[in-house]
Amino acid sequence: MTIVILVKGGKLTIITVTAPAGRLDLTRRRRLAESLTDAVLAPEIGQHAPAARMGFQVHFKDLPPDCMAIGGRLLSDQDTPRDIMTVNIAVMNAAWPAEVRAEVIRNVLARLAAACGMQAPAPTWWVNFEIIDEGSWGSRGGVLSILELLDTGVFTPERIAAIRAAIQPPT
């Protein structure tokens, strides 16, 4: 599953969740489409802004059990296959201190567990958080900077200041 936050045509975040085929049924996908959007939205822009939610896309990526392995063995070859999933979160370079990344990761794992009807995430679910360098994100037919998106009205003043400080350090 891939979530793309689009604010006036600009991408801010892509989340890709890869799971064994059939693990996430239609009901779970519907729940995740909304809840994973919320898991990233507030930490990214500093508030829950319904206008920013409209730009999210969700894509589910299912793999057959013979295309996923854990412990060096294909899921299809295991007597009791493990519940494995990976979540990759790619964000535009901005203010992403460790505590904000940790908040996003905890949010994503909690929402995934809730959607799957579990009390806690499985220990075989892994989340990776990747920051895409400034100048390495394309949209609207060219390279996009998060700085171009700060005047869209969805970022809080605190997030704008933090992002500007992270991207444009004092001279």
Tab-separated table of C-alpha atoms in Angstrom:
chain	number	residue	atom	x	y	z
A	1	MET	CA	0.000	0.000	0.000
A	2	THR	CA	1.333	3.424	-0.840
A	3	ILE	CA	0.047	6.644	0.633
A	4	VAL	CA	0.959	9.848	-1.146
A	5	ILE	CA	0.117	13.159	0.481
A	6	LEU	CA	-0.543	15.729	-2.224
A	7	VAL	CA	-0.925	19.348	-1.277
A	8	LYS	CA	-1.791	21.391	-4.355
A	9	GLY	CA	-0.014	18.836	-6.531
A	10	GLY	CA	3.040	18.264	-4.359
A	11	LYS	CA	3.897	14.948	-2.756
A	12	LEU	CA	4.899	14.925	0.894
A	13	THR	CA	4.814	11.305	2.031
A	14	ILE	CA	4.699	7.835	0.555
A	15	ILE	CA	3.927	4.835	2.764
A	16	THR	CA	4.209	1.373	1.245
A	17	VAL	CA	2.876	-1.625	3.165
A	18	THR	CA	3.734	-5.029	1.787
A	19	ALA	CA	1.830	-8.026	3.152
A	20	PRO	CA	1.129	-11.629	2.198
A	21	ALA	CA	-1.727	-11.923	-0.291
A	22	GLY	CA	-5.077	-12.045	1.512
A	23	ARG	CA	-3.746	-10.679	4.829
A	24	LEU	CA	-5.539	-7.347	4.426
A	25	ASP	CA	-9.118	-7.863	3.285
A	26	LEU	CA	-11.336	-5.083	1.892
A	27	THR	CA	-12.603	-4.040	5.342
A	28	ARG	CA	-9.055	-3.748	6.698
A	29	ARG	CA	-7.903	-1.858	3.623
A	30	ARG	CA	-10.712	0.659	4.038
A	31	ARG	CA	-9.816	1.120	7.703
A	32	LEU	CA	-6.108	1.455	6.889
A	33	ALA	CA	-6.700	3.943	4.071
A	34	GLU	CA	-8.101	6.355	6.645
A	35	SER	CA	-6.144	5.462	9.760
A	36	LEU	CA	-2.680	5.409	8.179
A	37	THR	CA	-3.403	8.789	6.635
A	38	ASP	CA	-4.159	10.089	10.127
A	39	ALA	CA	-1.083	8.336	11.575
A	40	VAL	CA	1.236	10.460	9.447
A	41	LEU	CA	-0.756	13.634	8.834
A	42	ALA	CA	-0.561	15.432	12.169
A	43	PRO	CA	3.150	14.780	12.828
A	44	GLU	CA	3.995	15.835	9.269
A	45	ILE	CA	2.126	19.126	9.078
A	46	GLY	CA	1.613	19.824	12.782
A	47	GLN	CA	-2.171	19.449	12.896
A	48	HIS	CA	-5.103	17.423	11.660
A	49	ALA	CA	-6.047	19.338	8.508
A	50	PRO	CA	-8.901	17.829	6.475
A	51	ALA	CA	-7.733	19.740	3.374
A	52	ALA	CA	-4.418	17.868	3.449
A	53	ARG	CA	-6.159	14.470	3.798
A	54	MET	CA	-7.660	14.828	0.321
A	55	GLY	CA	-4.232	14.370	-1.237
A	56	PHE	CA	-3.529	10.913	0.230
A	57	GLN	CA	-3.417	7.881	-2.040
A	58	VAL	CA	-3.348	4.321	-0.724
A	59	HIS	CA	-2.012	1.394	-2.737
A	60	PHE	CA	-1.936	-2.154	-1.378
A	61	LYS	CA	0.911	-4.431	-2.378
A	62	ASP	CA	0.195	-8.107	-1.785
A	63	LEU	CA	2.770	-10.807	-2.401
A	64	PRO	CA	2.106	-14.543	-2.716
A	65	PRO	CA	3.635	-16.686	0.058
A	66	ASP	CA	6.298	-17.968	-2.323
A	67	CYS	CA	7.526	-14.366	-2.803
A	68	MET	CA	8.084	-13.564	0.887
A	69	ALA	CA	10.524	-15.154	3.309
A	70	ILE	CA	11.476	-14.815	6.951
A	71	GLY	CA	14.388	-16.546	8.596
A	72	GLY	CA	15.646	-17.576	5.176
A	73	ARG	CA	12.561	-19.662	4.388
A	74	LEU	CA	9.686	-18.833	2.069
A	75	LEU	CA	6.336	-18.420	3.799
A	76	SER	CA	4.972	-21.109	1.472
A	77	ASP	CA	7.557	-23.583	2.866
A	78	GLN	CA	6.778	-22.946	6.537
A	79	ASP	CA	4.466	-25.245	8.502
A	80	THR	CA	2.984	-22.267	10.332
A	81	PRO	CA	3.646	-19.146	8.255
A	82	ARG	CA	4.455	-16.020	10.233
A	83	ASP	CA	2.455	-12.816	9.995
A	84	ILE	CA	5.022	-10.619	8.270
A	85	MET	CA	4.541	-7.111	6.906
A	86	THR	CA	6.854	-4.277	6.012
A	87	VAL	CA	5.979	-0.605	6.082
A	88	ASN	CA	8.241	1.848	4.280
A	89	ILE	CA	7.625	5.530	4.938
A	90	ALA	CA	9.350	7.965	2.572
A	91	VAL	CA	9.063	11.664	3.373
A	92	MET	CA	10.408	14.864	1.877
A	93	ASN	CA	13.342	16.345	3.726
A	94	ALA	CA	11.984	18.566	6.475
A	95	ALA	CA	12.189	18.740	10.268
A	96	TRP	CA	12.212	15.056	11.211
A	97	PRO	CA	13.916	14.743	14.605
A	98	ALA	CA	14.055	11.261	16.110
A	99	GLU	CA	11.045	11.851	18.378
A	100	VAL	CA	8.792	12.822	15.430
A	101	ARG	CA	9.953	9.805	13.378
A	102	ALA	CA	9.306	7.578	16.401
A	103	GLU	CA	5.808	9.076	16.793
A	104	VAL	CA	4.993	8.313	13.143
A	105	ILE	CA	6.331	4.751	13.438
A	106	ARG	CA	4.344	4.106	16.645
A	107	ASN	CA	1.217	5.602	15.037
A	108	VAL	CA	1.554	3.418	11.932
A	109	LEU	CA	2.131	0.210	13.906
A	110	ALA	CA	-0.780	0.948	16.256
A	111	ARG	CA	-3.174	1.671	13.367
A	112	LEU	CA	-2.028	-1.464	11.538
A	113	ALA	CA	-2.599	-3.594	14.649
A	114	ALA	CA	-6.039	-2.052	15.221
A	115	ALA	CA	-7.070	-2.661	11.608
A	116	CYS	CA	-5.970	-6.295	11.938
A	117	GLY	CA	-7.894	-6.755	15.209
A	118	MET	CA	-4.752	-7.269	17.272
A	119	GLN	CA	-3.851	-5.844	20.688
A	120	ALA	CA	-0.284	-5.101	19.544
A	121	PRO	CA	1.713	-5.247	16.333
A	122	ALA	CA	3.314	-8.568	15.470
A	123	PRO	CA	7.070	-8.680	16.155
A	124	THR	CA	7.537	-9.592	12.483
A	125	TRP	CA	6.101	-6.278	11.242
A	126	TRP	CA	8.880	-3.834	10.429
A	127	VAL	CA	8.743	-0.117	9.695
A	128	ASN	CA	11.458	1.858	7.905
A	129	PHE	CA	11.469	5.653	7.871
A	130	GLU	CA	13.340	7.271	4.976
A	131	ILE	CA	13.965	10.971	4.422
A	132	ILE	CA	14.319	11.925	0.765
A	133	ASP	CA	16.989	14.593	0.307
A	134	GLU	CA	16.024	18.073	-0.811
A	135	GLY	CA	16.129	18.144	-4.612
A	136	SER	CA	15.399	14.412	-4.920
A	137	TRP	CA	11.580	14.474	-5.051
A	138	GLY	CA	9.765	15.001	-8.349
A	139	SER	CA	6.223	16.184	-8.981
A	140	ARG	CA	4.348	18.527	-11.315
A	141	GLY	CA	6.834	17.761	-14.091
A	142	GLY	CA	9.940	18.747	-12.148
A	143	VAL	CA	11.798	18.731	-8.862
A	144	LEU	CA	9.704	19.760	-5.862
A	145	SER	CA	10.860	21.296	-2.607
A	146	ILE	CA	8.886	21.127	0.599
A	147	LEU	CA	9.572	24.857	0.889
A	148	GLU	CA	7.193	25.381	-2.055
A	149	LEU	CA	4.409	23.724	-0.051
A	150	LEU	CA	4.681	25.715	3.170
A	151	ASP	CA	2.294	28.436	1.999
A	152	THR	CA	-0.576	26.016	1.266
A	153	GLY	CA	-2.258	26.770	4.587
A	154	VAL	CA	-2.096	23.237	5.998
A	155	PHE	CA	1.157	23.488	7.979
A	156	THR	CA	1.138	25.010	11.443
A	157	PRO	CA	3.407	28.010	12.046
A	158	GLU	CA	5.535	25.824	14.344
A	159	ARG	CA	6.041	23.172	11.640
A	160	ILE	CA	6.802	25.861	9.051
A	161	ALA	CA	9.481	27.354	11.298
A	162	ALA	CA	10.976	23.941	12.058
A	163	ILE	CA	11.019	22.948	8.378
A	164	ARG	CA	12.563	26.243	7.280
A	165	ALA	CA	15.247	25.865	9.981
A	166	ALA	CA	15.975	22.287	8.875
A	167	ILE	CA	16.089	23.052	5.141
A	168	GLN	CA	17.539	26.562	5.271
A	169	PRO	CA	19.989	26.550	8.167
A	170	PRO	CA	21.083	29.969	9.426
A	171	THR	CA	23.831	31.591	7.362
